[in-house]
mmCIF file of C-alpha atoms in Angstrom:
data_model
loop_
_atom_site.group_PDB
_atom_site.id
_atom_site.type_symbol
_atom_site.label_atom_id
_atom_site.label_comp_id
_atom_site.label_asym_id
_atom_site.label_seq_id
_atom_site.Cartn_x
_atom_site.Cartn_y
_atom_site.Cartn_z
ATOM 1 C CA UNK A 1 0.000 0.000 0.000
ATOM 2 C CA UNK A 2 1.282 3.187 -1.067
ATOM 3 C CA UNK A 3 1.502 6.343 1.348
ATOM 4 C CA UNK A 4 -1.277 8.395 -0.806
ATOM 5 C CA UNK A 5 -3.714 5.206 -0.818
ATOM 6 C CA UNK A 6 -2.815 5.197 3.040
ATOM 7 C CA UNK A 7 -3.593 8.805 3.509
ATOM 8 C CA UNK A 8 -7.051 8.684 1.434
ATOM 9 C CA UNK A 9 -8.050 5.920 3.954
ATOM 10 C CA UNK A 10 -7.215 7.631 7.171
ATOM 11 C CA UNK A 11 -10.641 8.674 8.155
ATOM 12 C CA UNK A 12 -11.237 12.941 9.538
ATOM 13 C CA UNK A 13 -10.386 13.788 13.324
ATOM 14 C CA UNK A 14 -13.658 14.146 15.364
ATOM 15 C CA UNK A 15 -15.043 17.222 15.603
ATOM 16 C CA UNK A 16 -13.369 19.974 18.168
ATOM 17 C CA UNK A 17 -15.502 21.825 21.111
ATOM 18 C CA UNK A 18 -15.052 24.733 21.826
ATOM 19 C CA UNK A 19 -13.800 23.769 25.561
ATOM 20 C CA UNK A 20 -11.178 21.394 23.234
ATOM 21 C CA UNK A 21 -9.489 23.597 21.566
ATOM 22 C CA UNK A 22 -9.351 26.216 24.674
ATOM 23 C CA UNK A 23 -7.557 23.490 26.598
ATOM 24 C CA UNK A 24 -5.120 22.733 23.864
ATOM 25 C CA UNK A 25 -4.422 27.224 23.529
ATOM 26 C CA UNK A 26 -3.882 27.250 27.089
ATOM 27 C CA UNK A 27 -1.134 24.335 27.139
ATOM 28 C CA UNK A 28 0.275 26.052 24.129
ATOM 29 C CA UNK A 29 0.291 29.225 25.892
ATOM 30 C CA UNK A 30 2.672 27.410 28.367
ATOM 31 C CA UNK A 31 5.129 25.877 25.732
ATOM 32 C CA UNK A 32 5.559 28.336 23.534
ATOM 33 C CA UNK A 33 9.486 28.923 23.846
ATOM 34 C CA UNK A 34 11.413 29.474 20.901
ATOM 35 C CA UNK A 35 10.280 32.868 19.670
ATOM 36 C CA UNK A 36 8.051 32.975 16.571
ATOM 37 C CA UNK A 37 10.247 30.135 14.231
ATOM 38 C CA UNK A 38 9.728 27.839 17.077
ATOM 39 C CA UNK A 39 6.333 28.844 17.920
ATOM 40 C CA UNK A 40 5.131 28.528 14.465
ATOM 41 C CA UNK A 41 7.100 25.138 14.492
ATOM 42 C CA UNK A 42 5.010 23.569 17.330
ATOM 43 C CA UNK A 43 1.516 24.627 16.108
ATOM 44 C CA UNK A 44 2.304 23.145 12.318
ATOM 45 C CA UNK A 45 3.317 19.880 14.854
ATOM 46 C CA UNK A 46 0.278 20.006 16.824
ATOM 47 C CA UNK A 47 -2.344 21.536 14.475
ATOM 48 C CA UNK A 48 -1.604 19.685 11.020
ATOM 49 C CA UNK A 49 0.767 16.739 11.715
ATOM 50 C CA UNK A 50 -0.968 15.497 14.769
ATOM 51 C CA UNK A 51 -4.627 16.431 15.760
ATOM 52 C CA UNK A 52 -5.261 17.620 11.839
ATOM 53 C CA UNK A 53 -7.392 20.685 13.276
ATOM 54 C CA UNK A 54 -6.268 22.354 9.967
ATOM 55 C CA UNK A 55 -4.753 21.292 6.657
ATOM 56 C CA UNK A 56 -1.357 22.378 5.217
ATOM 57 C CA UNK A 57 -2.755 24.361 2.498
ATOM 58 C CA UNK A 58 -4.599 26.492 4.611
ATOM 59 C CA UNK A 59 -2.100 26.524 7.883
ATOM 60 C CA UNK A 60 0.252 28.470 5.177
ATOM 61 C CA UNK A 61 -1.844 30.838 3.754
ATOM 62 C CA UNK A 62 -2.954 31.701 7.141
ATOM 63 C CA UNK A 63 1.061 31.680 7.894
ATOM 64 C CA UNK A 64 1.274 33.956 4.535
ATOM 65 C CA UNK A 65 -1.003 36.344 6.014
ATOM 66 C CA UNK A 66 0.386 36.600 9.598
ATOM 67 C CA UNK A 67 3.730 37.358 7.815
ATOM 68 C CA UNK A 68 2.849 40.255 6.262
ATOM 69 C CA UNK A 69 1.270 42.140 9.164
ATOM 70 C CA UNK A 70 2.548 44.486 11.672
ATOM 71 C CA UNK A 71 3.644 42.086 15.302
ATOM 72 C CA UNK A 72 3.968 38.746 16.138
ATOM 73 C CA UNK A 73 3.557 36.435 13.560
ATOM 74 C CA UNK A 74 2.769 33.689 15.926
ATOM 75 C CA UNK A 75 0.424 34.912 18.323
ATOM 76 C CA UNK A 76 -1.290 35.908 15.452
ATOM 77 C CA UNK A 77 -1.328 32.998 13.813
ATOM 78 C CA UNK A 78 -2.731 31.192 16.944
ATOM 79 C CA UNK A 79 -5.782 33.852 16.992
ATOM 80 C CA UNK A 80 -6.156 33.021 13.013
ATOM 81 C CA UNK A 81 -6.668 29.519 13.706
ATOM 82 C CA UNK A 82 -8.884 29.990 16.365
ATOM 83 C CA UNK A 83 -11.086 32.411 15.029
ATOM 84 C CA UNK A 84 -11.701 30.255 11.771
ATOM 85 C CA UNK A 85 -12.344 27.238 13.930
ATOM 86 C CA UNK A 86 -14.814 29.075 16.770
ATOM 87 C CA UNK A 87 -15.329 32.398 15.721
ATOM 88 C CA UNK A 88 -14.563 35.550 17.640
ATOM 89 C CA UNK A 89 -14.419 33.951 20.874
ATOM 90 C CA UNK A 90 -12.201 31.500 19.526
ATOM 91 C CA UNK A 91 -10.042 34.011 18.448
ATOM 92 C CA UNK A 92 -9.964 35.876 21.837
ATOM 93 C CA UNK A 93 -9.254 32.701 23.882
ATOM 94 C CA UNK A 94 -6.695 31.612 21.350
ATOM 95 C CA UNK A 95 -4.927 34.798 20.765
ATOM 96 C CA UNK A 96 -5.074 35.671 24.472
ATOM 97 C CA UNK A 97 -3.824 32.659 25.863
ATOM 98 C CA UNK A 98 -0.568 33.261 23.894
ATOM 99 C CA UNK A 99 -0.258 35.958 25.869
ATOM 100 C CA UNK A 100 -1.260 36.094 29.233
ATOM 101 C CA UNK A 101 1.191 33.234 30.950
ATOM 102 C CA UNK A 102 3.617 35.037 29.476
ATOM 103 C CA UNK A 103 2.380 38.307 30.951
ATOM 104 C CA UNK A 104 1.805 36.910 34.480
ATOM 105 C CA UNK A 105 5.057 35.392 34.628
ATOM 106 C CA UNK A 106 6.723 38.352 33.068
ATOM 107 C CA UNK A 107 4.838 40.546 35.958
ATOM 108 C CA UNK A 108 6.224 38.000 38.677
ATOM 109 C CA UNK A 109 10.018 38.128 37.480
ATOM 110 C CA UNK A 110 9.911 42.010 36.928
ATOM 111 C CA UNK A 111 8.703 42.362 41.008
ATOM 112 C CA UNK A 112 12.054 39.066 41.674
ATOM 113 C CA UNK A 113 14.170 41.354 39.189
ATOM 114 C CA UNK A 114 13.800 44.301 41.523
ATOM 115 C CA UNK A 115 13.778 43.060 45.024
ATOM 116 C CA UNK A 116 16.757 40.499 44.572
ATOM 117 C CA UNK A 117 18.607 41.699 40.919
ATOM 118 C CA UNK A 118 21.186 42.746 43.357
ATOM 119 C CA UNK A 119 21.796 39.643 44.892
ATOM 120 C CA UNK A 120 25.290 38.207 43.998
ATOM 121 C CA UNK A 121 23.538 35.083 42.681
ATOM 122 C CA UNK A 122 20.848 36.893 40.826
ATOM 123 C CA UNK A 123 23.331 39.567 39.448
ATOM 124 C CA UNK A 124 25.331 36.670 38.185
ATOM 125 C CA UNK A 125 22.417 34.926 36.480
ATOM 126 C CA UNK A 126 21.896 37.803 34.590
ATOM 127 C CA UNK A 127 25.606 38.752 33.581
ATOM 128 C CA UNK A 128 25.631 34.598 32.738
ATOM 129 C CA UNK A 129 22.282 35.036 30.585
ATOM 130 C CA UNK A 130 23.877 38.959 28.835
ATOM 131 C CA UNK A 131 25.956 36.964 26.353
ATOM 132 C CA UNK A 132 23.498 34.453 25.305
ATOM 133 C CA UNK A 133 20.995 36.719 24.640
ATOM 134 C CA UNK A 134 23.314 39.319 23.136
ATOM 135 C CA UNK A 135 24.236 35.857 20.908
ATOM 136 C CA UNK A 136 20.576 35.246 20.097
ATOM 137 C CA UNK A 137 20.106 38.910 19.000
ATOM 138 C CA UNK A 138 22.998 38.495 16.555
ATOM 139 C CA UNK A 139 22.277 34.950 15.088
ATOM 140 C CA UNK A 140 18.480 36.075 14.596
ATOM 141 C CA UNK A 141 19.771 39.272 12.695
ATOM 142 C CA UNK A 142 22.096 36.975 11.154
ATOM 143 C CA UNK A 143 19.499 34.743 10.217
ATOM 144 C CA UNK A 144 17.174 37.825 8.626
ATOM 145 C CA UNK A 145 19.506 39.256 7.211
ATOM 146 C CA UNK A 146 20.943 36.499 4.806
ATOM 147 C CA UNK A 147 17.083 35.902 3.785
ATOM 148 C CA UNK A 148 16.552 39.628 2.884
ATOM 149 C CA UNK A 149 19.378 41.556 1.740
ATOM 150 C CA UNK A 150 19.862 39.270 -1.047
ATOM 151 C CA UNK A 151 21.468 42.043 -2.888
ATOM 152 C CA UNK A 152 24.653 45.209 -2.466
ATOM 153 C CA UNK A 153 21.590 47.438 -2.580
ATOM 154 C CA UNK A 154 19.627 45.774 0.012
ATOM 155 C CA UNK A 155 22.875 45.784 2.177
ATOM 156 C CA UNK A 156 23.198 49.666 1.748
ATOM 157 C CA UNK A 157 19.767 50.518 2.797
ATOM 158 C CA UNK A 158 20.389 48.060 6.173
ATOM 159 C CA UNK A 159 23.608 49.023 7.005
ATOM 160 C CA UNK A 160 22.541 53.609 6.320
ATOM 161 C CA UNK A 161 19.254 52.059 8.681
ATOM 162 C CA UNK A 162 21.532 50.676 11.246
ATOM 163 C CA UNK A 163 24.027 54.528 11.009
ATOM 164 C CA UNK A 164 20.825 56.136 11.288
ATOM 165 C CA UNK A 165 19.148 54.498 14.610
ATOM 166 C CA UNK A 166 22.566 54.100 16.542
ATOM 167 C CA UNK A 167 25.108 57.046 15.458
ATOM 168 C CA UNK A 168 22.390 59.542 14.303
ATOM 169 C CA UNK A 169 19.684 58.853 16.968
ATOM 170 C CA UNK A 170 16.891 59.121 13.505
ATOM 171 C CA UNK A 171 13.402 57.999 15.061
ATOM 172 C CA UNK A 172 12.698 54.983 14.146
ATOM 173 C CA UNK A 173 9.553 55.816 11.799
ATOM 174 C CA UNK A 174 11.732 57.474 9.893
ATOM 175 C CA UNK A 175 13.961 55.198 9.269
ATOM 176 C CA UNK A 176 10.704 52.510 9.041
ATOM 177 C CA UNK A 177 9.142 55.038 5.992
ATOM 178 C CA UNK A 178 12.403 56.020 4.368
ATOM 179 C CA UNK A 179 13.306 52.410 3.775
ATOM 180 C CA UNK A 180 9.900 51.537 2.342
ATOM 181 C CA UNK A 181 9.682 54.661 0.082
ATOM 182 C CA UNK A 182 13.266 53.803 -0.887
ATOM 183 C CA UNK A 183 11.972 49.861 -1.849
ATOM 184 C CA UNK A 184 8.923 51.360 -3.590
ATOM 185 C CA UNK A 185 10.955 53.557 -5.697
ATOM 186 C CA UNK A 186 13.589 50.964 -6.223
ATOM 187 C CA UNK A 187 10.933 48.551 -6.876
ATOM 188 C CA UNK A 188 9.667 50.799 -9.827
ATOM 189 C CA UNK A 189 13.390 51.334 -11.127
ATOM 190 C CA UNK A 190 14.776 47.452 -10.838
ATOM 191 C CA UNK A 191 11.511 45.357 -10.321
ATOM 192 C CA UNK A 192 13.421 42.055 -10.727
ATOM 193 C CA UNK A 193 15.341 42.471 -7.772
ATOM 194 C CA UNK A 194 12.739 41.807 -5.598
ATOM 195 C CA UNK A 195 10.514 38.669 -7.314
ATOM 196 C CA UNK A 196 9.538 36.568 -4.656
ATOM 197 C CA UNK A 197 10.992 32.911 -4.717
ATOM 198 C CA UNK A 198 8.835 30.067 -4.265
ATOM 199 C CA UNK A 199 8.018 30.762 -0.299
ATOM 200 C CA UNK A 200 5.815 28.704 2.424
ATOM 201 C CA UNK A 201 3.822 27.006 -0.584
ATOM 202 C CA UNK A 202 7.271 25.522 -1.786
ATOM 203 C CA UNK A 203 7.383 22.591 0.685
ATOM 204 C CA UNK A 204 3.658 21.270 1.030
ATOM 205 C CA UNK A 205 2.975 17.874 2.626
ATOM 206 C CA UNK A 206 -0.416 16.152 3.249
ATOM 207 C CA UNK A 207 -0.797 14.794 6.769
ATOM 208 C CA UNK A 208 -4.580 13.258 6.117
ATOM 209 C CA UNK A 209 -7.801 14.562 5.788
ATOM 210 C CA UNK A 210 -8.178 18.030 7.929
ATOM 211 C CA UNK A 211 -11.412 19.025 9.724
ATOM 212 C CA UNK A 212 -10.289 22.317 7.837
ATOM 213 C CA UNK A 213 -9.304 21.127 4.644
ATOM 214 C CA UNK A 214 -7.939 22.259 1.503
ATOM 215 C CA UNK A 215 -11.874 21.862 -0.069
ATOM 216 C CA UNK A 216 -13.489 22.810 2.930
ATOM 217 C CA UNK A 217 -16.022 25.608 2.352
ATOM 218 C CA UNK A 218 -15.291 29.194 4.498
ATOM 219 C CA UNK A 219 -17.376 29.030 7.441
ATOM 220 C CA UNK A 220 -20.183 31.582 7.412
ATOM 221 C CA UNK A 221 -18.448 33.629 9.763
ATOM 222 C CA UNK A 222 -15.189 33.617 8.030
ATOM 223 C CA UNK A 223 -17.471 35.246 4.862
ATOM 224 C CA UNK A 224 -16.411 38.892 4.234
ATOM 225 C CA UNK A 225 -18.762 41.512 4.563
ATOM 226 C CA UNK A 226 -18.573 45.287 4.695
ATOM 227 C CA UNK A 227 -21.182 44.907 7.775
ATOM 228 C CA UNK A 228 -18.471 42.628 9.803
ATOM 229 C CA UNK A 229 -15.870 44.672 8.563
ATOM 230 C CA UNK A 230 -17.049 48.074 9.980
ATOM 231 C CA UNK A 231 -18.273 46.051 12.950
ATOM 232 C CA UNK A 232 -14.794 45.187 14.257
ATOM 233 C CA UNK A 233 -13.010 48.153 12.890
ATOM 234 C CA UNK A 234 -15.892 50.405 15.311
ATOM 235 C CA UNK A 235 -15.117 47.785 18.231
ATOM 236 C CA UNK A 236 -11.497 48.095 17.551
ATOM 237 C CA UNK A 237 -11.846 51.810 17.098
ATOM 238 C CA UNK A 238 -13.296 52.066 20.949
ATOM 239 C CA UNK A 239 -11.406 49.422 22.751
ATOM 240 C CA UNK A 240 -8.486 51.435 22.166
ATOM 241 C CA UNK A 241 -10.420 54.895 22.212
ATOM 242 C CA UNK A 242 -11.779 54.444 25.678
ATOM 243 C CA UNK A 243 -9.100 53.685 27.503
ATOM 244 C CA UNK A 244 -7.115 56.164 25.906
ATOM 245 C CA UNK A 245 -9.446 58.788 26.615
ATOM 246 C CA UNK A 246 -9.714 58.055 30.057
ATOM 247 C CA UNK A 247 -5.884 57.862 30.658
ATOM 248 C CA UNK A 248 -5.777 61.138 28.917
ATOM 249 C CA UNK A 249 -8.893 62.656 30.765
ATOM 250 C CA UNK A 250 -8.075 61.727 34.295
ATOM 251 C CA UNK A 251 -4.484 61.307 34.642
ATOM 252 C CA UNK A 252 -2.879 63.957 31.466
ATOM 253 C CA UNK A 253 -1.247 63.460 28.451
ATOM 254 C CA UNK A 254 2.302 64.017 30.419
ATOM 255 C CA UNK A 255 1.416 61.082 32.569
ATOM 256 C CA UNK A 256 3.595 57.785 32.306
ATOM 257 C CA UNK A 257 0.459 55.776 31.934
ATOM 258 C CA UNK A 258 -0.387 57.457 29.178
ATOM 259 C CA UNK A 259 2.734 58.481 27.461
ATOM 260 C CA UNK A 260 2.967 54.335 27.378
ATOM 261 C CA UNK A 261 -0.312 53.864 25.840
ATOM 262 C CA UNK A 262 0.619 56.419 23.528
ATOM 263 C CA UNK A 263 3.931 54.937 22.662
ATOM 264 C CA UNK A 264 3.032 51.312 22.368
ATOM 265 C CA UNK A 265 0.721 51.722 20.131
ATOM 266 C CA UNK A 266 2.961 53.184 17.838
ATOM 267 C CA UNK A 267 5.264 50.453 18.493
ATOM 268 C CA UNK A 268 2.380 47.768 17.419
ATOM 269 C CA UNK A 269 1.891 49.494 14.286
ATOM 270 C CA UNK A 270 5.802 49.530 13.294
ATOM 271 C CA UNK A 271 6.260 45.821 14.041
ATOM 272 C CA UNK A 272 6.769 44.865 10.764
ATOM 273 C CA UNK A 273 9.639 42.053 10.811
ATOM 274 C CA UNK A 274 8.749 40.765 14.403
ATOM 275 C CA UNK A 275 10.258 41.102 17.617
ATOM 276 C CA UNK A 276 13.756 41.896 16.807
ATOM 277 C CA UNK A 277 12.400 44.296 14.377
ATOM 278 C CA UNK A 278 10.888 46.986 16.801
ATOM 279 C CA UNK A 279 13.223 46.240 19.891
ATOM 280 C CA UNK A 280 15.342 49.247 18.584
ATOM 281 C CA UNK A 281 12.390 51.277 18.587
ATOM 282 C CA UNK A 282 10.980 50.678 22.204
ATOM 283 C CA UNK A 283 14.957 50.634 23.098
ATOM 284 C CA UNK A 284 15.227 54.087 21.923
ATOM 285 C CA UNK A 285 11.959 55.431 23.434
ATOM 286 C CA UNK A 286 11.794 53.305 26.526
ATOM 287 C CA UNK A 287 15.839 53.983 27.660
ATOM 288 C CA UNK A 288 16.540 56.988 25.509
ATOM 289 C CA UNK A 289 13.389 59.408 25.377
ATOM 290 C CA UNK A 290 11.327 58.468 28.133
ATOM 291 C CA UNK A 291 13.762 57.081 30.700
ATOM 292 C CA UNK A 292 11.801 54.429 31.838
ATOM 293 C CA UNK A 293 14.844 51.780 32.405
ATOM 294 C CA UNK A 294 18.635 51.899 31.992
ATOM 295 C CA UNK A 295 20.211 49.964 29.347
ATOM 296 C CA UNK A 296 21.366 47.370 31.555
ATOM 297 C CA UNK A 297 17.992 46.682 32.601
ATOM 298 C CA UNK A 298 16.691 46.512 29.150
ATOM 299 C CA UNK A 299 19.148 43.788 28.063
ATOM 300 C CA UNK A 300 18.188 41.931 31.329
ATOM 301 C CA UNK A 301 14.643 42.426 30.277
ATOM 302 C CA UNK A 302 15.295 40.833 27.130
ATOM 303 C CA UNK A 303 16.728 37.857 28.584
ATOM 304 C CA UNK A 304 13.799 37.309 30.832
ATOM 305 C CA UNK A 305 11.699 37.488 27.989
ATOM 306 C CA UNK A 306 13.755 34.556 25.940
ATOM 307 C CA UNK A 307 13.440 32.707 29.450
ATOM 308 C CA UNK A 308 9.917 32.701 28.926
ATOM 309 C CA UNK A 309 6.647 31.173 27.033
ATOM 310 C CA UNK A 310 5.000 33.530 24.320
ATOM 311 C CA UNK A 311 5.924 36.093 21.711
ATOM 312 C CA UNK A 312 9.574 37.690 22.529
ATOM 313 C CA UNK A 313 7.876 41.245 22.413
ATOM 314 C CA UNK A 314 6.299 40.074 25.768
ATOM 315 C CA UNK A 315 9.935 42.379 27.187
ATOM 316 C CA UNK A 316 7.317 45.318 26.869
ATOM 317 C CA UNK A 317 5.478 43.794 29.986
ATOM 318 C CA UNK A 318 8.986 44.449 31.721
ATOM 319 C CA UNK A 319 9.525 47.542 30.759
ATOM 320 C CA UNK A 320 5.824 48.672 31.917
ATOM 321 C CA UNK A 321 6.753 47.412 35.289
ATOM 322 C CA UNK A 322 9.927 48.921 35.915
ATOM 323 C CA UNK A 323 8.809 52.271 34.621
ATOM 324 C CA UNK A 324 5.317 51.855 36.713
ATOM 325 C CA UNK A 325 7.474 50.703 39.461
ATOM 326 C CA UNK A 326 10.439 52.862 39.965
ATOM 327 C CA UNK A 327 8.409 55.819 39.313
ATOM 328 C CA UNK A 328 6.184 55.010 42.083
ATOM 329 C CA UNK A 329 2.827 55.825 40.261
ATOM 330 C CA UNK A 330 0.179 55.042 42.890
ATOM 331 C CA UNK A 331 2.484 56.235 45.926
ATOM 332 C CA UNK A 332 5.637 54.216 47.320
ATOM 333 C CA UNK A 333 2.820 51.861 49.505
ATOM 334 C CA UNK A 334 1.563 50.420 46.101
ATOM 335 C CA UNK A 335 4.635 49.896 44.144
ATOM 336 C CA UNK A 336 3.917 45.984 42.887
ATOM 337 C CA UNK A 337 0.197 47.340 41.868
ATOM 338 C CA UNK A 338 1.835 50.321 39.505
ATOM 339 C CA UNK A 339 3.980 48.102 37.996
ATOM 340 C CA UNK A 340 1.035 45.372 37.347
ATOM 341 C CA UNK A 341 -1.352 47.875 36.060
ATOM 342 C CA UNK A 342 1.782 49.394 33.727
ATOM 343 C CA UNK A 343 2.515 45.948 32.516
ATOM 344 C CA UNK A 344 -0.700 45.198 31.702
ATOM 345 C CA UNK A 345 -1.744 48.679 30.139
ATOM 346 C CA UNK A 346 1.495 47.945 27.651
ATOM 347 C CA UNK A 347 0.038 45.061 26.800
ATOM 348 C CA UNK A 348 -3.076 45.981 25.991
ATOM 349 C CA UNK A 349 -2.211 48.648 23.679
ATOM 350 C CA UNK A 350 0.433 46.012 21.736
ATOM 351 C CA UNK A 351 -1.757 43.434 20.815
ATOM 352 C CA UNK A 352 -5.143 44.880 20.365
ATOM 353 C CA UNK A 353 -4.154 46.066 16.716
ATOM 354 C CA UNK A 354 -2.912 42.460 16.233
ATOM 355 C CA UNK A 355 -6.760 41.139 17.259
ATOM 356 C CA UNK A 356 -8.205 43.674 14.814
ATOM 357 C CA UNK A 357 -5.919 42.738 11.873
ATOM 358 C CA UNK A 358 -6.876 39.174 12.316
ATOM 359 C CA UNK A 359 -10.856 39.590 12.584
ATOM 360 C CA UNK A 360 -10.756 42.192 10.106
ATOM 361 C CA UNK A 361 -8.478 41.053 7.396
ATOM 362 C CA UNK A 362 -9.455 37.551 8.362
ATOM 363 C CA UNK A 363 -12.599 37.190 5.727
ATOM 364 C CA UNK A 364 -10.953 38.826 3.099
ATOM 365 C CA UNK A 365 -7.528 35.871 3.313
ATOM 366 C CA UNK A 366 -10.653 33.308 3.091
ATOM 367 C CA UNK A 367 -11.490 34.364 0.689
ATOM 368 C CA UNK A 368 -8.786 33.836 -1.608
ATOM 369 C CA UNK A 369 -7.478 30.365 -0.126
ATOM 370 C CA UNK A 370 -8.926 28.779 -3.654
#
């Protein structure tokens, strides 16, 4: 018996509950180390291979999607998936999950990180963990960087980027919308230097019939509409208004609280490349602008944050709780609860765009799996 007679005989996984697939985000939410290539890694494992929740096909072109958006791929991803399998609350629980281990345990190790980081032991965890993460940083630019600058050009415009951000102190967005009007006109000028090879699609393997499958019809509430569409772009629109407003209302625009609301969601917008991508940028406004955090305690922020589950920009829970923290926002009796509520405000404000992109875009990507 051949492997494709074997595979038309393997009969379809049993349907998944909604209570299911909750249980299997939450575990996932736990396991998640590896930043986004490992993430990504695990759910193809779990989610194709395995339990066969989804097909390859449309795993990819969910993948393809993710790719292209502004923050993490992954986490993304993960609300995709869950969202096409249980709607909007599927997406919430999926999405959310990937975050909020991290976020708790990213809230606890901030609080160890400033009551013991001056412990002999603790200090010399850290300076053991410095190098390894300053390694990681290097092999994952490393890593980028021989996928995408595939030409001299593409080399100049990284290496006047990287003269810009650390000699010439540019703000990031600037350097973000130079480079793309630079590709756009460079694009028009030389358009063969940037065909796009053979990608995801290249390496497709069938793992058995799917309960999403490659022929399985979009789910009425994966159907695009311009109803839906304005529907999440209002709720969108207001869960970041609100809170916004109110920040702004009752505690002023100068306020830390809301100069990080502010400022995060600027950095959730400029994402574009992942983690390593914007950790200049909230470098640059966290340390250099704002003062939040030293240097030092950014790097050892950093290495919590590839200590732990979920997406690597999780470090901006860290640096919400050291700037909530050491700046004593409700009063030097509630120190732990400013640095909770910071964490969790920066939070917020990063991945709520990354929600709306997925339940808004979401219809219009089904719609084009054929």
């Amino acid at each position: 018996m051949n492997a494709s007679s074997s595979l038309g005989e393997t009969p379809p996984p049993a349907p998944v509950s909604f209570a299911q697939a909750s249980l299997f985000w939450l575990k996932l939410g736990f396991v998640s180390f590896g930043g986004p290539a490992g993430q990504i890694a695990i759910m193809h494992t779990e989610l194709v291979e395995r339990r066969r929740w989804i097909s390859e096909q449309r795993f990819l072109h969910a993948l393809n999607y993710c790719m292209v958006l502004p923050g993490p791929e992954a986490q993304q991803l993960a609300t995709y998936i869950g969202w096409l399998m249980h709607k909007t609350r599927g997406a919430l629980v999926a999405g959310g999950l990937f975050v909020l281990p991290s976020l708790f345990m990213l809230i606890a190790l901030s609080w160890l990180y400033i009551a013991w980081g001056d412990m002999p032991v603790v200090a010399g965890i850290f300076y053991g963990i410095k190098p390894a993460v300053t390694a990681i940083v290097l092999q994952a630019a490393h890593r980028i960087g021989s996928r995408a600058l595939k030409n001299n050009g593409l080399w100049a415009v990284a290496a006047a980027s990287f003269v810009a951000i650390f000699a010439a102190g540019v703000p990031f967005p600037v350097i973000v919308i130079s480079a793309a009007v630079t590709g756009y006109l460079w694009g028009r000028w030389r358009p063969n230097d940037f065909k796009a090879g053979a990608g995801h699609s290249a390496s497709q393997q069938h793992y058995g019939p799917a309960l999403i499958d490659d022929d399985t019809p979009t789910p009425a509430h994966a159907r695009f509409s311009w109803l839906g569409l304005s529907k999440v772009l209002g709720v969108g629109a207001l869960l970041w208004v609100l809170p916004m407003a109110w920040l702004i209302t009752v505690l002023g625009w100068d306020h830390t609280l809301t100069q990080m609301g502010w400022f995060f969601t600027k950095a959730a917008l400029l994402t574009f490349g992942g983690a390593y991508a914007v950790l200049p940028y909230v470098y640059q406004g966290a340390v250099g602008y704002y003062g939040w955090l030293t240097p030092t305690q950014m790097m050892d922020g950093l290495a919590l944050g590839e200590t732990t589950p979920g997406p690597l920009i999780m470090v901006v829970a860290f640096v919400g709780f050291l700037g909530g923290y050491v700046q004593a926002l409700f009063g030097p009796e509630s120190l732990f609860l400013a640095g909770a509520v910071a964490a969790t405000l920066v939070t917020w404000f990063t991945f709520l765009p990354s929600f709306v992109f997925i339940l808004a875009g979401g219809p219009l990507v089904e719609s084009t799996h054929q």
